[in-house]
Short mmCIF file of C-alpha atoms in Angstrom, two decimals:
data_model
loop_
_atom_site.label_atom_id
_atom_site.label_comp_id
_atom_site.label_asym_id
_atom_site.label_seq_id
_atom_site.Cartn_x
_atom_site.Cartn_y
_atom_site.Cartn_z
CA UNK A 763 -5.45 26.28 -11.85
CA UNK A 764 -3.21 23.91 -9.51
CA UNK A 765 -2.73 20.60 -10.58
CA UNK A 766 -3.84 17.61 -9.02
CA UNK A 767 0.07 16.45 -7.83
CA UNK A 768 0.45 20.20 -6.74
CA UNK A 769 -2.84 19.93 -4.72
CA UNK A 770 -1.79 16.45 -3.43
CA UNK A 771 1.45 17.95 -1.84
CA UNK A 772 -1.10 20.13 0.15
CA UNK A 773 -3.08 17.44 1.29
CA UNK A 774 -1.50 13.87 1.28
CA UNK A 775 -0.29 12.62 4.41
CA UNK A 776 -0.50 16.64 5.61
CA UNK A 777 3.75 16.77 4.87
CA UNK A 778 3.42 20.06 3.48
CA UNK A 779 1.78 23.46 5.50
CA UNK A 780 -1.36 24.65 4.41
CA UNK A 781 -4.47 25.65 6.49
CA UNK A 782 -7.67 23.50 6.14
CA UNK A 783 -9.73 26.74 4.36
CA UNK A 784 -6.93 26.64 1.18
CA UNK A 785 -7.09 23.22 0.80
CA UNK A 786 -10.83 23.07 0.44
CA UNK A 787 -10.88 26.11 -1.90
CA UNK A 788 -8.28 24.44 -3.83
CA UNK A 789 -9.80 21.02 -4.28
CA UNK A 790 -13.15 22.92 -4.53
CA UNK A 791 -11.81 24.32 -7.78
CA UNK A 792 -10.39 21.09 -9.11
CA UNK A 793 -13.30 19.51 -8.94
CA UNK A 794 -15.77 21.97 -10.35
CA UNK A 795 -12.84 22.21 -13.30
CA UNK A 796 -13.42 18.01 -13.52
CA UNK A 797 -17.23 18.79 -13.12
CA UNK A 798 -18.46 21.92 -14.82
CA UNK A 799 -21.54 21.27 -15.27
CA UNK A 800 -22.49 19.95 -11.70
CA UNK A 801 -21.77 22.67 -9.43
CA UNK A 802 -19.98 21.35 -6.26
CA UNK A 803 -20.27 23.16 -3.60
CA UNK A 804 -19.33 22.46 0.41
CA UNK A 805 -16.10 20.64 -0.72
CA UNK A 806 -13.99 19.54 2.29
CA UNK A 807 -11.03 17.80 2.23
CA UNK A 808 -10.49 14.46 3.97
CA UNK A 809 -7.54 14.25 5.60
CA UNK A 810 -6.00 10.37 6.29
CA UNK A 811 -2.75 9.00 6.71
CA UNK A 812 -4.23 6.55 4.58
CA UNK A 813 -4.37 8.95 1.32
CA UNK A 814 -0.70 8.63 0.56
CA UNK A 815 -1.22 8.96 -3.19
CA UNK A 816 -4.77 10.38 -3.75
CA UNK A 817 -6.44 13.16 -2.65
CA UNK A 818 -10.50 12.80 -1.30
CA UNK A 819 -13.00 15.10 -0.13
CA UNK A 820 -16.61 15.64 0.63
CA UNK A 821 -19.19 17.82 -1.24
CA UNK A 822 -22.71 18.44 -2.77
CA UNK A 823 -24.65 18.29 -5.61
CA UNK A 824 -27.75 19.45 -5.80
CA UNK A 825 -27.93 19.36 -2.02
CA UNK A 826 -27.12 15.93 -2.25
CA UNK A 827 -23.69 14.58 -0.14
CA UNK A 828 -20.57 12.63 -2.06
CA UNK A 829 -17.23 11.15 -1.50
CA UNK A 830 -14.68 12.53 -3.92
CA UNK A 831 -11.40 11.12 -4.56
CA UNK A 832 -8.27 11.40 -7.63
CA UNK A 833 -5.67 9.11 -7.06
CA UNK A 834 -1.95 10.55 -7.58
CA UNK A 835 1.05 8.72 -8.45
CA UNK A 836 4.49 10.39 -9.39
CA UNK A 837 5.69 8.75 -12.66
CA UNK A 838 2.39 7.39 -13.80
CA UNK A 839 -0.81 7.44 -15.68
CA UNK A 840 -3.80 5.95 -14.63
CA UNK A 841 -7.22 6.40 -16.71
CA UNK A 842 -10.13 4.80 -17.08
CA UNK A 843 -11.03 4.08 -13.63
CA UNK A 844 -14.75 4.29 -13.80
CA UNK A 845 -14.13 1.48 -16.07
CA UNK A 846 -11.99 -0.48 -13.71
CA UNK A 847 -14.66 -0.26 -11.52
CA UNK A 848 -16.91 -1.93 -13.60
CA UNK A 849 -14.60 -4.51 -15.08
CA UNK A 850 -14.00 -5.33 -10.73
CA UNK A 851 -17.52 -5.79 -10.74
CA UNK A 852 -18.56 -7.40 -13.50
CA UNK A 853 -15.34 -10.29 -12.59
CA UNK A 854 -17.19 -10.67 -9.39
CA UNK A 855 -15.30 -8.45 -6.77
CA UNK A 856 -17.29 -6.63 -4.09
CA UNK A 857 -16.50 -3.13 -5.12
CA UNK A 858 -18.41 -0.09 -3.77
CA UNK A 859 -18.53 1.37 -7.53
CA UNK A 860 -17.93 5.22 -8.79
CA UNK A 861 -21.12 6.78 -9.80
CA UNK A 862 -19.87 9.66 -11.70
CA UNK A 863 -16.40 10.80 -13.71
CA UNK A 864 -14.25 13.60 -14.24
CA UNK A 865 -15.10 15.56 -17.77
CA UNK A 866 -12.43 17.20 -17.87
CA UNK A 867 -9.54 14.63 -18.88
CA UNK A 868 -7.05 16.91 -17.57
CA UNK A 869 -8.67 17.05 -13.77
CA UNK A 870 -9.06 13.18 -13.27
CA UNK A 871 -11.69 12.81 -10.94
CA UNK A 872 -13.97 10.06 -9.53
CA UNK A 873 -17.75 10.54 -7.64
CA UNK A 874 -18.77 7.75 -5.31
CA UNK A 875 -22.25 7.98 -2.78
CA UNK A 876 -21.69 9.03 0.33
CA UNK A 877 -21.09 6.78 3.06
CA UNK A 878 -20.84 7.31 7.42
CA UNK A 879 -19.53 3.82 6.98
CA UNK A 880 -16.06 2.96 8.56
CA UNK A 881 -12.87 1.56 6.42
CA UNK A 882 -10.49 -0.90 7.98
CA UNK A 883 -8.27 1.49 7.99
CA UNK A 884 -10.30 3.95 10.30
CA UNK A 885 -10.83 0.91 12.46
CA UNK A 886 -7.16 0.10 12.74
CA UNK A 887 -6.54 3.37 13.62
CA UNK A 888 -8.51 3.68 16.60
CA UNK A 889 -7.21 0.29 17.45
CA UNK A 890 -3.68 1.82 18.30
CA UNK A 891 -5.17 5.02 19.28
CA UNK A 892 -7.10 2.97 22.01
CA UNK A 893 -4.65 1.03 22.67
CA UNK A 894 -7.32 -1.88 22.24
CA UNK A 895 -8.97 -4.19 19.83
CA UNK A 896 -11.87 -2.02 17.82
CA UNK A 897 -12.13 -4.99 14.92
CA UNK A 898 -14.48 -7.29 16.36
CA UNK A 899 -16.13 -10.74 15.06
CA UNK A 900 -18.44 -9.59 12.89
CA UNK A 901 -15.67 -6.90 11.20
CA UNK A 902 -13.64 -10.16 10.71
CA UNK A 903 -16.47 -12.11 9.19
CA UNK A 904 -16.96 -9.54 6.73
CA UNK A 905 -13.54 -9.65 5.65
CA UNK A 906 -13.53 -13.17 4.93
CA UNK A 907 -16.67 -13.04 2.95
CA UNK A 908 -14.71 -10.49 0.86
CA UNK A 909 -11.78 -12.08 0.33
CA UNK A 910 -13.43 -15.74 0.16
CA UNK A 911 -15.13 -13.20 -3.11
CA UNK A 912 -11.93 -12.07 -4.57
CA UNK A 913 -9.74 -15.15 -4.23
CA UNK A 914 -12.60 -16.71 -6.72
CA UNK A 915 -12.95 -13.76 -8.83
CA UNK A 916 -9.28 -13.76 -9.31
CA UNK A 917 -9.54 -17.10 -9.77
CA UNK A 918 -11.87 -17.10 -12.70
CA UNK A 919 -9.54 -14.33 -14.48
CA UNK A 920 -6.20 -16.46 -14.75
CA UNK A 921 -4.62 -16.00 -18.46
CA UNK A 922 -1.13 -16.34 -19.80
CA UNK A 923 0.04 -13.40 -21.62
CA UNK A 924 3.45 -11.89 -22.84
CA UNK A 925 5.70 -10.79 -19.99
CA UNK A 926 6.05 -7.31 -21.34
CA UNK A 927 2.13 -6.80 -20.53
CA UNK A 928 2.65 -7.55 -17.20
CA UNK A 929 5.61 -5.17 -17.16
CA UNK A 930 3.62 -2.61 -18.12
CA UNK A 931 0.53 -3.41 -16.27
CA UNK A 932 -1.52 -0.62 -14.18
CA UNK A 933 -0.19 -2.44 -10.56
CA UNK A 934 3.37 -1.78 -11.81
CA UNK A 935 3.01 1.72 -11.17
CA UNK A 936 3.11 0.49 -7.50
CA UNK A 937 6.28 -1.74 -8.00
CA UNK A 938 8.25 -1.49 -10.81
CA UNK A 939 8.21 1.70 -11.87
CA UNK A 940 8.95 2.39 -7.44
CA UNK A 941 12.07 0.38 -7.96
CA UNK A 942 13.42 1.28 -11.34
CA UNK A 943 16.94 3.03 -11.70
CA UNK A 944 15.56 6.79 -11.36
CA UNK A 945 12.72 5.89 -9.56
CA UNK A 946 11.18 6.39 -6.54
CA UNK A 947 13.81 4.46 -4.19
CA UNK A 948 16.52 6.55 -5.93
CA UNK A 949 14.45 10.29 -6.14
CA UNK A 950 14.39 9.65 -2.15
CA UNK A 951 17.12 7.55 -1.08
CA UNK A 952 20.52 9.12 -1.88
CA UNK A 953 23.82 6.88 -1.21
CA UNK A 954 24.06 10.12 1.70
CA UNK A 955 19.95 9.73 2.98
CA UNK A 956 20.38 9.69 7.04
CA UNK A 957 17.99 7.20 8.91
CA UNK A 958 17.89 8.61 12.60
CA UNK A 959 16.59 4.90 14.19
CA UNK A 960 15.65 4.45 17.97
CA UNK A 961 18.48 2.51 19.58
CA UNK A 962 18.72 1.42 23.67
CA UNK A 963 18.04 3.67 26.49
CA UNK A 964 16.69 6.45 24.48
CA UNK A 965 20.02 7.32 22.25
CA UNK A 966 19.26 6.85 18.23
CA UNK A 967 21.73 5.70 15.94
CA UNK A 968 22.61 7.20 12.50
CA UNK A 969 23.27 5.29 9.49
CA UNK A 970 23.15 6.39 5.81
CA UNK A 971 21.09 5.12 3.05
CA UNK A 972 24.60 3.37 1.39
CA UNK A 973 25.73 1.56 4.69
CA UNK A 974 22.38 0.42 5.36
CA UNK A 975 21.95 -1.04 1.91
CA UNK A 976 25.12 -3.12 2.29
CA UNK A 977 24.24 -4.34 5.63
CA UNK A 978 22.88 -7.78 6.47
CA UNK A 979 20.25 -8.42 9.49
CA UNK A 980 19.83 -9.72 12.62
CA UNK A 981 15.97 -9.46 13.62
CA UNK A 982 14.71 -10.64 16.52
CA UNK A 983 17.72 -13.05 17.09
CA UNK A 984 17.10 -14.47 13.53
CA UNK A 985 19.54 -13.74 11.05
CA UNK A 986 18.62 -12.63 7.33
CA UNK A 987 21.90 -12.44 4.85
CA UNK A 988 20.36 -10.97 2.31
CA UNK A 989 21.04 -7.36 1.46
CA UNK A 990 18.69 -4.09 0.99
CA UNK A 991 20.71 -3.96 -2.20
CA UNK A 992 20.45 -7.62 -3.32
CA UNK A 993 16.85 -6.77 -2.66
CA UNK A 994 16.72 -3.88 -4.85
CA UNK A 995 18.54 -5.37 -7.96
CA UNK A 996 16.61 -8.19 -7.90
CA UNK A 997 13.36 -6.46 -7.86
CA UNK A 998 14.43 -4.19 -11.02
CA UNK A 999 15.16 -7.97 -12.47
CA UNK A 1000 12.13 -9.90 -11.54
CA UNK A 1001 9.50 -7.08 -11.56
CA UNK A 1002 10.58 -5.80 -15.02
CA UNK A 1003 10.14 -9.80 -16.16
CA UNK A 1004 13.68 -9.26 -17.66
CA UNK A 1005 14.37 -12.53 -19.79
CA UNK A 1006 11.15 -14.28 -19.61
CA UNK A 1007 8.91 -14.56 -22.42
CA UNK A 1008 5.39 -14.71 -20.76
CA UNK A 1009 3.70 -14.02 -17.54
CA UNK A 1010 0.18 -15.07 -15.84
CA UNK A 1011 -2.06 -12.52 -15.15
CA UNK A 1012 -5.59 -11.77 -14.34
CA UNK A 1013 -8.26 -9.45 -13.29
CA UNK A 1014 -7.64 -7.62 -9.87
CA UNK A 1015 -7.54 -4.34 -7.81
CA UNK A 1016 -4.23 -4.32 -6.62
CA UNK A 1017 -4.31 -1.30 -3.98
CA UNK A 1018 -7.04 -3.15 -1.85
CA UNK A 1019 -5.09 -1.83 1.74
CA UNK A 1020 -6.93 -1.10 4.44
CA UNK A 1021 -7.71 2.46 3.43
CA UNK A 1022 -9.63 1.34 0.55
CA UNK A 1023 -11.86 -1.11 2.12
CA UNK A 1024 -15.54 0.00 3.71
CA UNK A 1025 -17.23 -2.26 6.23
CA UNK A 1026 -20.79 -1.77 4.99
CA UNK A 1027 -23.66 -3.18 6.66
CA UNK A 1028 -24.11 -5.38 3.76
CA UNK A 1029 -20.42 -6.42 3.80
CA UNK A 1030 -16.82 -5.46 3.29
CA UNK A 1031 -16.35 -3.32 -0.46
CA UNK A 1032 -13.23 -2.15 -2.20
CA UNK A 1033 -12.78 1.43 -3.83
CA UNK A 1034 -10.86 3.54 -5.29
CA UNK A 1035 -8.99 1.36 -8.46
CA UNK A 1036 -6.88 3.16 -10.02
CA UNK A 1037 -4.64 0.10 -9.93
CA UNK A 1038 -7.51 -2.06 -11.33
CA UNK A 1039 -7.07 -3.90 -14.52
CA UNK A 1040 -7.40 -7.38 -16.49
CA UNK A 1041 -3.58 -7.77 -16.47
CA UNK A 1042 -2.14 -7.51 -13.51
CA UNK A 1043 0.30 -10.31 -12.48
CA UNK A 1044 -1.29 -12.96 -10.59
CA UNK A 1045 1.74 -13.25 -7.85
CA UNK A 1046 1.46 -8.86 -7.55
CA UNK A 1047 -2.84 -8.89 -7.41
CA UNK A 1048 -2.65 -9.78 -3.34
CA UNK A 1049 0.64 -8.29 -2.42
CA UNK A 1050 -0.54 -4.27 -1.01
CA UNK A 1051 -3.93 -6.23 0.80
CA UNK A 1052 -0.96 -8.25 2.56
CA UNK A 1053 1.35 -5.91 3.40
CA UNK A 1054 -0.72 -3.01 4.52
CA UNK A 1055 -3.94 -4.41 6.34
CA UNK A 1056 -1.16 -7.59 7.88
CA UNK A 1057 2.10 -5.84 8.66
CA UNK A 1058 2.67 -2.11 7.90
CA UNK A 1059 0.76 -0.59 10.53
CA UNK A 1060 2.92 -2.46 13.26
CA UNK A 1061 5.76 -0.80 12.16
CA UNK A 1062 4.62 2.63 12.28
CA UNK A 1063 3.94 3.46 8.71
CA UNK A 1064 0.54 5.67 9.52
CA UNK A 1065 0.44 6.18 13.44
CA UNK A 1066 2.12 5.41 16.36
CA UNK A 1067 2.49 1.53 16.66
CA UNK A 1068 3.36 1.53 20.33
CA UNK A 1069 5.97 -0.94 20.15
CA UNK A 1070 9.97 -0.17 21.44
CA UNK A 1071 12.38 -0.71 18.66
CA UNK A 1072 15.85 -0.86 19.58
CA UNK A 1073 18.77 -0.78 16.48
CA UNK A 1074 22.16 -1.20 16.55
CA UNK A 1075 25.04 -1.63 14.07
CA UNK A 1076 27.81 -3.64 14.34
CA UNK A 1077 30.72 -2.16 11.95
CA UNK A 1078 32.96 -4.83 12.09
CA UNK A 1079 30.66 -7.93 11.21
CA UNK A 1080 28.57 -5.16 8.86
CA UNK A 1081 25.35 -6.17 10.63
CA UNK A 1082 22.17 -4.31 11.84
CA UNK A 1083 20.79 -5.51 14.91
CA UNK A 1084 16.91 -4.93 15.69
CA UNK A 1085 14.77 -5.80 18.79
CA UNK A 1086 11.13 -5.42 18.15
CA UNK A 1087 8.41 -7.55 19.77
CA UNK A 1088 5.42 -6.74 17.29
CA UNK A 1089 3.27 -9.45 19.19
CA UNK A 1090 3.14 -6.85 21.69
CA UNK A 1091 1.27 -4.25 18.96
CA UNK A 1092 -2.60 -3.31 20.33
CA UNK A 1093 -3.25 -4.71 16.38
CA UNK A 1094 -1.29 -7.63 16.19
CA UNK A 1095 -4.37 -10.64 16.80
CA UNK A 1096 -6.42 -8.65 13.90
CA UNK A 1097 -3.23 -8.32 11.82
CA UNK A 1098 -2.38 -11.95 11.89
CA UNK A 1099 -6.20 -13.17 11.40
CA UNK A 1100 -6.38 -10.51 8.17
CA UNK A 1101 -3.21 -11.81 7.21
CA UNK A 1102 -3.97 -15.60 7.31
CA UNK A 1103 -7.52 -14.73 5.41
CA UNK A 1104 -5.12 -13.16 2.52
CA UNK A 1105 -2.93 -15.98 2.58
CA UNK A 1106 -5.45 -18.80 3.01
CA UNK A 1107 -7.77 -17.80 0.72
CA UNK A 1108 -5.86 -15.46 -2.33
CA UNK A 1109 -2.21 -16.16 -2.06
CA UNK A 1110 -2.05 -19.75 -1.86
CA UNK A 1111 -4.68 -20.80 -4.07
CA UNK A 1112 -2.79 -18.23 -6.93
CA UNK A 1113 0.53 -19.83 -6.48
CA UNK A 1114 -1.08 -23.30 -6.50
CA UNK A 1115 -2.41 -22.38 -9.89
CA UNK A 1116 0.59 -20.82 -10.82
CA UNK A 1117 2.87 -23.99 -10.10
CA UNK A 1118 0.36 -26.49 -11.63
CA UNK A 1119 0.46 -24.06 -15.22
CA UNK A 1120 3.85 -24.57 -15.24
CA UNK A 1121 5.00 -21.25 -13.92
CA UNK A 1122 8.84 -20.43 -13.05
CA UNK A 1123 8.18 -20.67 -8.93
CA UNK A 1124 11.54 -19.70 -8.73
CA UNK A 1125 10.80 -16.05 -10.24
CA UNK A 1126 7.24 -15.54 -8.81
CA UNK A 1127 8.32 -15.88 -5.20
CA UNK A 1128 11.41 -13.33 -6.01
CA UNK A 1129 8.99 -10.97 -7.36
CA UNK A 1130 6.51 -11.60 -4.46
CA UNK A 1131 9.58 -11.01 -2.01
CA UNK A 1132 10.60 -7.97 -3.80
CA UNK A 1133 7.02 -6.43 -4.13
CA UNK A 1134 6.54 -7.00 -0.20
CA UNK A 1135 9.41 -5.56 0.55
CA UNK A 1136 8.82 -2.70 -1.69
CA UNK A 1137 5.99 -2.02 0.32
CA UNK A 1138 7.40 -1.26 3.19
CA UNK A 1139 10.60 0.86 1.90
CA UNK A 1140 8.66 2.74 -1.12
CA UNK A 1141 4.79 3.64 -0.01
CA UNK A 1142 6.63 6.56 2.45
CA UNK A 1143 9.93 8.16 2.64
CA UNK A 1144 11.10 6.37 5.42
CA UNK A 1145 14.02 9.02 6.18
CA UNK A 1146 11.80 11.82 6.52
CA UNK A 1147 8.90 10.11 8.33
CA UNK A 1148 12.02 9.57 11.04
CA UNK A 1149 12.75 12.87 11.21
CA UNK A 1150 9.12 13.94 12.38
CA UNK A 1151 10.35 11.90 15.31
CA UNK A 1152 6.78 10.64 16.67
CA UNK A 1153 7.19 7.43 16.93
CA UNK A 1154 5.86 6.58 12.94
CA UNK A 1155 8.26 4.48 10.88
CA UNK A 1156 11.03 3.01 13.09
CA UNK A 1157 10.11 -0.50 11.95
CA UNK A 1158 9.81 -0.18 8.61
CA UNK A 1159 13.34 -1.17 7.37
CA UNK A 1160 13.45 -4.18 9.57
CA UNK A 1161 9.63 -5.05 8.10
CA UNK A 1162 11.22 -4.54 4.80
CA UNK A 1163 13.63 -7.33 5.15
CA UNK A 1164 11.65 -9.52 7.04
CA UNK A 1165 8.77 -9.50 4.66
CA UNK A 1166 11.37 -10.06 1.79
CA UNK A 1167 12.66 -12.95 3.61
CA UNK A 1168 8.78 -14.05 4.34
CA UNK A 1169 9.99 -14.83 7.83
CA UNK A 1170 9.91 -12.89 11.62
CA UNK A 1171 5.58 -14.12 11.57
CA UNK A 1172 4.15 -17.14 11.78
CA UNK A 1173 2.10 -16.27 8.87
CA UNK A 1174 4.50 -16.13 6.53
CA UNK A 1175 5.67 -19.57 6.90
CA UNK A 1176 2.52 -20.81 5.59
CA UNK A 1177 2.46 -18.40 1.97
CA UNK A 1178 3.20 -21.89 -0.91
CA UNK A 1179 2.04 -24.42 2.06
#
């Protein structure tokens, strides 16, 4: 019997060749090992570029349709997801809660009621596919109400703990674990790893990770002097709370990206609480929401962003120059509206609370910026994505630099204001 990790290799993002019948059969076996008393039938794997770290499917138990999902993350162990959903709901989060969980600890699984409601990711994907905005004012109002509720819930669970608790919190599987020596960043990006980037006139520019890491950046005319090598070094210290004694944490979902938000008739609700906990660092709680719903789709993380990118390299000045007009993205306006909601209703109140409680704001900002950069660098393997030459991923390196600099977009300049 294949493990969840092996099944993930056949389903997540479609990177491995496998026919749909094989995927369905494999996950059906997995689900029935997780729920041996339920006799799950008619399993159909749901393939989505948003499911980068999970496997999902529909299926039936006693003729009733359900949604099945298991979270997969290399070098992490996520447990008690059912209880985590209950934790979020009791804290005031608008949660699309699971109704069952695995009966077998070797096969983690959550079971949700079936819904035909689209996710925010679905609406964004249609926007890019059709080259016209598919997110309307009603959707934005639902998201605003959700973000207001989340902001209140996070503020109501604010507490001080030992730094080591924050360093080992569930959400750190996306941040500290990915940046640590020998972690995802070193596994994916070797010094000799090459990135084939778009240049002028349909040509391409090939740069090694070693060059990219040590270069300065000039993006849309703005100078970014900090290198990605500097960013990685800062991330390893700040995200691990190196040299710090205490930390401020709250109860948060931590992974409420666009693919984990259902736009139902009753409002927007989050699901997949794999990274939820009551000891997630306050400064990291809203990072994935901001990065993945506000910026990364424009950089081509999930689909063709329909934007021209132009990279060039000045060897003498050790500078990578990038031209990319993100304002021409089909979803630019909704991206900025959603980012503004998250900043105004969640991030800025959290920063104000941290400041009032005497947190070291210099370190908090370092953590925040490093985590944002990590979302762009370490959610997908950029070098391999570029090899597919399907126009995805071309803006991710530049976006990592911009997010780490909190610059390049007007809304980023409002953080902390």
